[in-house]
């Protein structure tokens, strides 16, 4: 029996795009192993630190907690010592630098493309890590054709060494809406613009705050790991029509998507961008930045804006103030199913682990 390890550090982190990718790929792989009766040939084990936050129900993949360290130290010291000469798959940008027989998914190269969005120490570490990994790795995955070109541009990785595995959104069909979120935060259904926030400057949430300031009649709800005091410290005015509600779970987020007048995603830079597709799945109108990654992923389903123009954003939002003018069309998710990636990922794992 061939044993293959998965870097499970993602189970210790809050869910953003890269953790979503890891969790859903693992679930799809677990199902694939069972459906194709591969359990007698291949044994997959997720190796993770002991400070797990995320739990997932798997039938064919074991989860093993090891070591005493956390974060990067665990990943660079205890993980490679445990897996030794075995094959390792890494889903979330990072991987042990001393290990050769492994694959990593690098979701984007924002650290190179928008360096102002990261601290100096963060930039130095990630650029160094990517240079080492891209030199040593047998195969690299990424999540869009745009990110594939970016990896080639910044790290000179031959395009034939990079495979694209789109994120999926079919996980949405298994999430039940928790509408208690509305009473919890005194949010009026059908009367707010939704954004899912990050503190990273590349997410460009200053545009939403600027738009809110010139649109006092429009309510904005910002969900995610955001401390609004950080925006205040950076000199941005938080107007009364902006409501920060912090981190929400999947069930609460589905409810917010469902009753939003529209969803706004004003990023300066993205490798993919899952939230706009989640909003589309919920038939919510989506306003996105006119940048390469969102054009590739959202295609003609999104409404595009200049991410530096608050007046353009205001005009687009105003189109959806009345419920009857919202186009609640079905979104074809066939291109964005997690299971679409599994055969490609599985075959590459087997080939590279030989």
PDB file of N, CA and C in Angstrom, residues 255-336:
ATOM      1  N   UNK A 255     -26.930  33.247   4.369  1.00  0.00           N
ATOM      2  CA  UNK A 255     -28.090  34.111   4.605  1.00  0.00           C
ATOM      3  C   UNK A 255     -27.807  35.542   4.149  1.00  0.00           C
ATOM      4  N   UNK A 256     -26.616  36.023   4.416  1.00  0.00           N
ATOM      5  CA  UNK A 256     -26.255  37.381   4.010  1.00  0.00           C
ATOM      6  C   UNK A 256     -26.222  37.521   2.496  1.00  0.00           C
ATOM      7  N   UNK A 257     -25.674  36.523   1.804  1.00  0.00           N
ATOM      8  CA  UNK A 257     -25.683  36.538   0.336  1.00  0.00           C
ATOM      9  C   UNK A 257     -27.121  36.592  -0.187  1.00  0.00           C
ATOM     10  N   UNK A 258     -27.957  35.771   0.415  1.00  0.00           N
ATOM     11  CA  UNK A 258     -29.319  35.573  -0.086  1.00  0.00           C
ATOM     12  C   UNK A 258     -30.135  36.861  -0.101  1.00  0.00           C
ATOM     13  N   UNK A 259     -29.972  37.695   0.910  1.00  0.00           N
ATOM     14  CA  UNK A 259     -30.833  38.876   1.044  1.00  0.00           C
ATOM     15  C   UNK A 259     -30.119  40.203   0.752  1.00  0.00           C
ATOM     16  N   UNK A 260     -28.904  40.133   0.228  1.00  0.00           N
ATOM     17  CA  UNK A 260     -28.188  41.365  -0.120  1.00  0.00           C
ATOM     18  C   UNK A 260     -28.749  41.944  -1.412  1.00  0.00           C
ATOM     19  N   UNK A 261     -28.813  43.260  -1.493  1.00  0.00           N
ATOM     20  CA  UNK A 261     -29.248  43.878  -2.752  1.00  0.00           C
ATOM     21  C   UNK A 261     -28.215  43.635  -3.835  1.00  0.00           C
ATOM     22  N   UNK A 262     -26.948  43.606  -3.436  1.00  0.00           N
ATOM     23  CA  UNK A 262     -25.876  43.226  -4.345  1.00  0.00           C
ATOM     24  C   UNK A 262     -24.641  42.919  -3.512  1.00  0.00           C
ATOM     25  N   UNK A 263     -23.665  42.299  -4.153  1.00  0.00           N
ATOM     26  CA  UNK A 263     -22.404  41.949  -3.496  1.00  0.00           C
ATOM     27  C   UNK A 263     -21.285  42.704  -4.192  1.00  0.00           C
ATOM     28  N   UNK A 264     -20.387  43.316  -3.394  1.00  0.00           N
ATOM     29  CA  UNK A 264     -19.309  44.131  -3.954  1.00  0.00           C
ATOM     30  C   UNK A 264     -17.960  43.517  -3.605  1.00  0.00           C
ATOM     31  N   UNK A 265     -17.115  43.397  -4.626  1.00  0.00           N
ATOM     32  CA  UNK A 265     -15.776  42.797  -4.470  1.00  0.00           C
ATOM     33  C   UNK A 265     -14.767  43.670  -5.214  1.00  0.00           C
ATOM     34  N   UNK A 266     -14.226  44.701  -4.552  1.00  0.00           N
ATOM     35  CA  UNK A 266     -13.448  45.731  -5.248  1.00  0.00           C
ATOM     36  C   UNK A 266     -11.939  45.507  -5.264  1.00  0.00           C
ATOM     37  N   UNK A 267     -11.485  44.264  -5.224  1.00  0.00           N
ATOM     38  CA  UNK A 267     -10.053  43.965  -5.103  1.00  0.00           C
ATOM     39  C   UNK A 267      -9.198  44.623  -6.181  1.00  0.00           C
ATOM     40  N   UNK A 268      -7.997  44.990  -5.763  1.00  0.00           N
ATOM     41  CA  UNK A 268      -6.991  45.474  -6.705  1.00  0.00           C
ATOM     42  C   UNK A 268      -6.300  44.290  -7.385  1.00  0.00           C
ATOM     43  N   UNK A 269      -6.161  43.196  -6.626  1.00  0.00           N
ATOM     44  CA  UNK A 269      -5.441  42.018  -7.150  1.00  0.00           C
ATOM     45  C   UNK A 269      -6.060  40.747  -6.578  1.00  0.00           C
ATOM     46  N   UNK A 270      -6.265  39.749  -7.426  1.00  0.00           N
ATOM     47  CA  UNK A 270      -6.782  38.449  -7.022  1.00  0.00           C
ATOM     48  C   UNK A 270      -6.127  37.360  -7.866  1.00  0.00           C
ATOM     49  N   UNK A 271      -6.006  36.176  -7.273  1.00  0.00           N
ATOM     50  CA  UNK A 271      -5.599  35.016  -8.052  1.00  0.00           C
ATOM     51  C   UNK A 271      -6.807  34.274  -8.584  1.00  0.00           C
ATOM     52  N   UNK A 272      -7.915  34.372  -7.853  1.00  0.00           N
ATOM     53  CA  UNK A 272      -9.174  33.739  -8.252  1.00  0.00           C
ATOM     54  C   UNK A 272     -10.341  34.570  -7.727  1.00  0.00           C
ATOM     55  N   UNK A 273     -10.681  34.393  -6.457  1.00  0.00           N
ATOM     56  CA  UNK A 273     -11.799  35.122  -5.852  1.00  0.00           C
ATOM     57  C   UNK A 273     -13.047  34.265  -5.757  1.00  0.00           C
ATOM     58  N   UNK A 274     -13.202  33.545  -4.646  1.00  0.00           N
ATOM     59  CA  UNK A 274     -14.357  32.661  -4.446  1.00  0.00           C
ATOM     60  C   UNK A 274     -15.637  33.423  -4.092  1.00  0.00           C
ATOM     61  N   UNK A 275     -15.594  34.448  -3.226  1.00  0.00           N
ATOM     62  CA  UNK A 275     -16.843  35.099  -2.798  1.00  0.00           C
ATOM     63  C   UNK A 275     -17.762  35.575  -3.919  1.00  0.00           C
ATOM     64  N   UNK A 276     -17.274  36.169  -5.012  1.00  0.00           N
ATOM     65  CA  UNK A 276     -18.212  36.573  -6.071  1.00  0.00           C
ATOM     66  C   UNK A 276     -18.993  35.400  -6.646  1.00  0.00           C
ATOM     67  N   UNK A 277     -18.327  34.247  -6.783  1.00  0.00           N
ATOM     68  CA  UNK A 277     -19.022  33.068  -7.305  1.00  0.00           C
ATOM     69  C   UNK A 277     -20.050  32.544  -6.303  1.00  0.00           C
ATOM     70  N   UNK A 278     -19.724  32.608  -5.022  1.00  0.00           N
ATOM     71  CA  UNK A 278     -20.687  32.199  -3.995  1.00  0.00           C
ATOM     72  C   UNK A 278     -21.923  33.085  -4.061  1.00  0.00           C
ATOM     73  N   UNK A 279     -21.717  34.391  -4.222  1.00  0.00           N
ATOM     74  CA  UNK A 279     -22.848  35.317  -4.327  1.00  0.00           C
ATOM     75  C   UNK A 279     -23.670  35.020  -5.577  1.00  0.00           C
ATOM     76  N   UNK A 280     -23.007  34.748  -6.698  1.00  0.00           N
ATOM     77  CA  UNK A 280     -23.714  34.402  -7.937  1.00  0.00           C
ATOM     78  C   UNK A 280     -24.545  33.134  -7.755  1.00  0.00           C
ATOM     79  N   UNK A 281     -23.982  32.177  -7.037  1.00  0.00           N
ATOM     80  CA  UNK A 281     -24.710  30.935  -6.769  1.00  0.00           C
ATOM     81  C   UNK A 281     -26.020  31.225  -6.033  1.00  0.00           C
ATOM     82  N   UNK A 282     -25.988  32.241  -5.171  1.00  0.00           N
ATOM     83  CA  UNK A 282     -27.175  32.631  -4.417  1.00  0.00           C
ATOM     84  C   UNK A 282     -28.054  33.609  -5.203  1.00  0.00           C
ATOM     85  N   UNK A 283     -27.736  33.805  -6.507  1.00  0.00           N
ATOM     86  CA  UNK A 283     -28.498  34.671  -7.414  1.00  0.00           C
ATOM     87  C   UNK A 283     -28.463  36.139  -7.004  1.00  0.00           C
ATOM     88  N   UNK A 284     -27.378  36.515  -6.368  1.00  0.00           N
ATOM     89  CA  UNK A 284     -27.198  37.899  -5.944  1.00  0.00           C
ATOM     90  C   UNK A 284     -26.372  38.650  -6.982  1.00  0.00           C
ATOM     91  N   UNK A 285     -26.798  39.830  -7.419  1.00  0.00           N
ATOM     92  CA  UNK A 285     -25.989  40.609  -8.367  1.00  0.00           C
ATOM     93  C   UNK A 285     -24.607  40.893  -7.795  1.00  0.00           C
ATOM     94  N   UNK A 286     -23.584  40.780  -8.642  1.00  0.00           N
ATOM     95  CA  UNK A 286     -22.197  40.899  -8.200  1.00  0.00           C
ATOM     96  C   UNK A 286     -21.492  42.031  -8.945  1.00  0.00           C
ATOM     97  N   UNK A 287     -20.884  42.938  -8.176  1.00  0.00           N
ATOM     98  CA  UNK A 287     -20.085  44.026  -8.728  1.00  0.00           C
ATOM     99  C   UNK A 287     -18.629  43.747  -8.382  1.00  0.00           C
ATOM    100  N   UNK A 288     -17.789  43.621  -9.401  1.00  0.00           N
ATOM    101  CA  UNK A 288     -16.398  43.235  -9.189  1.00  0.00           C
ATOM    102  C   UNK A 288     -15.458  44.193  -9.910  1.00  0.00           C
ATOM    103  N   UNK A 289     -14.206  44.192  -9.471  1.00  0.00           N
ATOM    104  CA  UNK A 289     -13.187  45.009 -10.119  1.00  0.00           C
ATOM    105  C   UNK A 289     -12.879  44.482 -11.518  1.00  0.00           C
ATOM    106  N   UNK A 290     -12.595  45.394 -12.396  1.00  0.00           N
ATOM    107  CA  UNK A 290     -12.247  45.024 -13.769  1.00  0.00           C
ATOM    108  C   UNK A 290     -10.753  44.694 -13.836  1.00  0.00           C
ATOM    109  N   UNK A 291     -10.408  43.523 -13.291  1.00  0.00           N
ATOM    110  CA  UNK A 291      -9.037  43.039 -13.305  1.00  0.00           C
ATOM    111  C   UNK A 291      -9.013  41.653 -13.951  1.00  0.00           C
ATOM    112  N   UNK A 292      -7.828  41.188 -14.309  1.00  0.00           N
ATOM    113  CA  UNK A 292      -7.716  39.972 -15.124  1.00  0.00           C
ATOM    114  C   UNK A 292      -8.359  38.740 -14.491  1.00  0.00           C
ATOM    115  N   UNK A 293      -8.071  38.492 -13.219  1.00  0.00           N
ATOM    116  CA  UNK A 293      -8.573  37.272 -12.583  1.00  0.00           C
ATOM    117  C   UNK A 293     -10.097  37.251 -12.519  1.00  0.00           C
ATOM    118  N   UNK A 294     -10.722  38.370 -12.155  1.00  0.00           N
ATOM    119  CA  UNK A 294     -12.180  38.379 -12.059  1.00  0.00           C
ATOM    120  C   UNK A 294     -12.837  38.284 -13.432  1.00  0.00           C
ATOM    121  N   UNK A 295     -12.191  38.850 -14.452  1.00  0.00           N
ATOM    122  CA  UNK A 295     -12.741  38.696 -15.807  1.00  0.00           C
ATOM    123  C   UNK A 295     -12.692  37.240 -16.244  1.00  0.00           C
ATOM    124  N   UNK A 296     -11.616  36.554 -15.892  1.00  0.00           N
ATOM    125  CA  UNK A 296     -11.494  35.135 -16.245  1.00  0.00           C
ATOM    126  C   UNK A 296     -12.525  34.285 -15.521  1.00  0.00           C
ATOM    127  N   UNK A 297     -12.751  34.562 -14.252  1.00  0.00           N
ATOM    128  CA  UNK A 297     -13.604  33.708 -13.431  1.00  0.00           C
ATOM    129  C   UNK A 297     -15.081  34.086 -13.545  1.00  0.00           C
ATOM    130  N   UNK A 298     -15.399  35.358 -13.453  1.00  0.00           N
ATOM    131  CA  UNK A 298     -16.803  35.783 -13.457  1.00  0.00           C
ATOM    132  C   UNK A 298     -17.393  35.894 -14.861  1.00  0.00           C
ATOM    133  N   UNK A 299     -16.539  36.054 -15.846  1.00  0.00           N
ATOM    134  CA  UNK A 299     -16.962  36.162 -17.250  1.00  0.00           C
ATOM    135  C   UNK A 299     -18.063  37.226 -17.399  1.00  0.00           C
ATOM    136  N   UNK A 300     -19.155  36.879 -18.069  1.00  0.00           N
ATOM    137  CA  UNK A 300     -20.216  37.880 -18.293  1.00  0.00           C
ATOM    138  C   UNK A 300     -21.261  37.880 -17.183  1.00  0.00           C
ATOM    139  N   UNK A 301     -20.954  37.210 -16.068  1.00  0.00           N
ATOM    140  CA  UNK A 301     -21.891  37.170 -14.942  1.00  0.00           C
ATOM    141  C   UNK A 301     -21.687  38.326 -13.967  1.00  0.00           C
ATOM    142  N   UNK A 302     -20.549  39.000 -14.055  1.00  0.00           N
ATOM    143  CA  UNK A 302     -20.264  40.088 -13.148  1.00  0.00           C
ATOM    144  C   UNK A 302     -20.503  41.450 -13.776  1.00  0.00           C
ATOM    145  N   UNK A 303     -20.656  42.447 -12.928  1.00  0.00           N
ATOM    146  CA  UNK A 303     -20.753  43.842 -13.353  1.00  0.00           C
ATOM    147  C   UNK A 303     -19.430  44.493 -12.966  1.00  0.00           C
ATOM    148  N   UNK A 304     -18.703  44.989 -13.949  1.00  0.00           N
ATOM    149  CA  UNK A 304     -17.324  45.406 -13.723  1.00  0.00           C
ATOM    150  C   UNK A 304     -17.201  46.906 -13.475  1.00  0.00           C
ATOM    151  N   UNK A 305     -16.283  47.243 -12.563  1.00  0.00           N
ATOM    152  CA  UNK A 305     -16.036  48.648 -12.224  1.00  0.00           C
ATOM    153  C   UNK A 305     -14.535  48.926 -12.180  1.00  0.00           C
ATOM    154  N   UNK A 306     -14.200  50.171 -12.300  1.00  0.00           N
ATOM    155  CA  UNK A 306     -12.851  50.649 -12.023  1.00  0.00           C
ATOM    156  C   UNK A 306     -12.685  50.634 -10.501  1.00  0.00           C
ATOM    157  N   UNK A 307     -11.741  49.852  -9.966  1.00  0.00           N
ATOM    158  CA  UNK A 307     -11.617  49.728  -8.507  1.00  0.00           C
ATOM    159  C   UNK A 307     -11.125  50.995  -7.813  1.00  0.00           C
ATOM    160  N   UNK A 308     -10.878  52.055  -8.576  1.00  0.00           N
ATOM    161  CA  UNK A 308     -10.451  53.318  -7.979  1.00  0.00           C
ATOM    162  C   UNK A 308     -11.513  54.403  -8.081  1.00  0.00           C
ATOM    163  N   UNK A 309     -12.693  54.055  -8.588  1.00  0.00           N
ATOM    164  CA  UNK A 309     -13.723  55.059  -8.873  1.00  0.00           C
ATOM    165  C   UNK A 309     -14.956  54.853  -7.993  1.00  0.00           C
ATOM    166  N   UNK A 310     -15.055  55.623  -6.914  1.00  0.00           N
ATOM    167  CA  UNK A 310     -16.177  55.476  -5.980  1.00  0.00           C
ATOM    168  C   UNK A 310     -17.499  55.906  -6.608  1.00  0.00           C
ATOM    169  N   UNK A 311     -17.456  56.841  -7.541  1.00  0.00           N
ATOM    170  CA  UNK A 311     -18.690  57.303  -8.174  1.00  0.00           C
ATOM    171  C   UNK A 311     -19.267  56.229  -9.104  1.00  0.00           C
ATOM    172  N   UNK A 312     -18.395  55.517  -9.769  1.00  0.00           N
ATOM    173  CA  UNK A 312     -18.861  54.421 -10.618  1.00  0.00           C
ATOM    174  C   UNK A 312     -19.479  53.315  -9.769  1.00  0.00           C
ATOM    175  N   UNK A 313     -18.840  52.988  -8.648  1.00  0.00           N
ATOM    176  CA  UNK A 313     -19.391  51.967  -7.755  1.00  0.00           C
ATOM    177  C   UNK A 313     -20.754  52.400  -7.226  1.00  0.00           C
ATOM    178  N   UNK A 314     -20.866  53.642  -6.810  1.00  0.00           N
ATOM    179  CA  UNK A 314     -22.151  54.163  -6.311  1.00  0.00           C
ATOM    180  C   UNK A 314     -23.244  54.013  -7.373  1.00  0.00           C
ATOM    181  N   UNK A 315     -22.940  54.360  -8.612  1.00  0.00           N
ATOM    182  CA  UNK A 315     -23.928  54.263  -9.689  1.00  0.00           C
ATOM    183  C   UNK A 315     -24.361  52.823  -9.938  1.00  0.00           C
ATOM    184  N   UNK A 316     -23.417  51.905  -9.876  1.00  0.00           N
ATOM    185  CA  UNK A 316     -23.752  50.486 -10.096  1.00  0.00           C
ATOM    186  C   UNK A 316     -24.621  49.956  -8.957  1.00  0.00           C
ATOM    187  N   UNK A 317     -24.281  50.321  -7.729  1.00  0.00           N
ATOM    188  CA  UNK A 317     -25.054  49.865  -6.566  1.00  0.00           C
ATOM    189  C   UNK A 317     -26.495  50.369  -6.648  1.00  0.00           C
ATOM    190  N   UNK A 318     -26.662  51.596  -7.075  1.00  0.00           N
ATOM    191  CA  UNK A 318     -27.997  52.198  -7.124  1.00  0.00           C
ATOM    192  C   UNK A 318     -28.934  51.488  -8.096  1.00  0.00           C
ATOM    193  N   UNK A 319     -28.382  50.742  -9.031  1.00  0.00           N
ATOM    194  CA  UNK A 319     -29.213  49.966  -9.960  1.00  0.00           C
ATOM    195  C   UNK A 319     -30.021  48.893  -9.241  1.00  0.00           C
ATOM    196  N   UNK A 320     -29.553  48.488  -8.063  1.00  0.00           N
ATOM    197  CA  UNK A 320     -30.171  47.352  -7.373  1.00  0.00           C
ATOM    198  C   UNK A 320     -30.884  47.748  -6.079  1.00  0.00           C
ATOM    199  N   UNK A 321     -31.171  49.022  -5.914  1.00  0.00           N
ATOM    200  CA  UNK A 321     -31.852  49.470  -4.697  1.00  0.00           C
ATOM    201  C   UNK A 321     -33.264  48.889  -4.596  1.00  0.00           C
ATOM    202  N   UNK A 322     -33.942  48.753  -5.731  1.00  0.00           N
ATOM    203  CA  UNK A 322     -35.290  48.196  -5.744  1.00  0.00           C
ATOM    204  C   UNK A 322     -35.237  46.701  -6.069  1.00  0.00           C
ATOM    205  N   UNK A 323     -35.923  45.892  -5.272  1.00  0.00           N
ATOM    206  CA  UNK A 323     -35.872  44.441  -5.406  1.00  0.00           C
ATOM    207  C   UNK A 323     -36.271  43.986  -6.807  1.00  0.00           C
ATOM    208  N   UNK A 324     -37.272  44.640  -7.405  1.00  0.00           N
ATOM    209  CA  UNK A 324     -37.781  44.192  -8.709  1.00  0.00           C
ATOM    210  C   UNK A 324     -36.773  44.363  -9.836  1.00  0.00           C
ATOM    211  N   UNK A 325     -35.741  45.158  -9.613  1.00  0.00           N
ATOM    212  CA  UNK A 325     -34.736  45.370 -10.655  1.00  0.00           C
ATOM    213  C   UNK A 325     -33.531  44.436 -10.514  1.00  0.00           C
ATOM    214  N   UNK A 326     -33.565  43.556  -9.529  1.00  0.00           N
ATOM    215  CA  UNK A 326     -32.450  42.631  -9.346  1.00  0.00           C
ATOM    216  C   UNK A 326     -32.672  41.400 -10.220  1.00  0.00           C
ATOM    217  N   UNK A 327     -31.692  41.116 -11.043  1.00  0.00           N
ATOM    218  CA  UNK A 327     -31.797  39.989 -11.967  1.00  0.00           C
ATOM    219  C   UNK A 327     -31.368  38.715 -11.260  1.00  0.00           C
ATOM    220  N   UNK A 328     -32.329  37.939 -10.790  1.00  0.00           N
ATOM    221  CA  UNK A 328     -32.044  36.729 -10.037  1.00  0.00           C
ATOM    222  C   UNK A 328     -31.882  35.528 -10.984  1.00  0.00           C
ATOM    223  N   UNK A 329     -30.843  35.572 -11.804  1.00  0.00           N
ATOM    224  CA  UNK A 329     -30.656  34.518 -12.796  1.00  0.00           C
ATOM    225  C   UNK A 329     -29.843  33.353 -12.222  1.00  0.00           C
ATOM    226  N   UNK A 330     -30.077  32.168 -12.799  1.00  0.00           N
ATOM    227  CA  UNK A 330     -29.323  30.982 -12.410  1.00  0.00           C
ATOM    228  C   UNK A 330     -27.888  31.109 -12.893  1.00  0.00           C
ATOM    229  N   UNK A 331     -26.948  30.628 -12.080  1.00  0.00           N
ATOM    230  CA  UNK A 331     -25.536  30.661 -12.439  1.00  0.00           C
ATOM    231  C   UNK A 331     -25.063  29.241 -12.712  1.00  0.00           C
ATOM    232  N   UNK A 332     -24.496  29.015 -13.877  1.00  0.00           N
ATOM    233  CA  UNK A 332     -24.005  27.694 -14.269  1.00  0.00           C
ATOM    234  C   UNK A 332     -22.692  27.410 -13.535  1.00  0.00           C
ATOM    235  N   UNK A 333     -22.734  26.435 -12.627  1.00  0.00           N
ATOM    236  CA  UNK A 333     -21.545  26.143 -11.816  1.00  0.00           C
ATOM    237  C   UNK A 333     -20.730  24.977 -12.351  1.00  0.00           C
ATOM    238  N   UNK A 334     -21.083  24.456 -13.511  1.00  0.00           N
ATOM    239  CA  UNK A 334     -20.439  23.236 -14.014  1.00  0.00           C
ATOM    240  C   UNK A 334     -18.920  23.359 -14.119  1.00  0.00           C
ATOM    241  N   UNK A 335     -18.437  24.570 -14.391  1.00  0.00           N
ATOM    242  CA  UNK A 335     -16.989  24.779 -14.514  1.00  0.00           C
ATOM    243  C   UNK A 335     -16.319  24.908 -13.152  1.00  0.00           C
ATOM    244  N   UNK A 336     -17.131  25.080 -12.111  1.00  0.00           N
ATOM    245  CA  UNK A 336     -16.580  25.357 -10.791  1.00  0.00           C
ATOM    246  C   UNK A 336     -17.061  24.332  -9.760  1.00  0.00           C
TER     247      UNK A 336
END
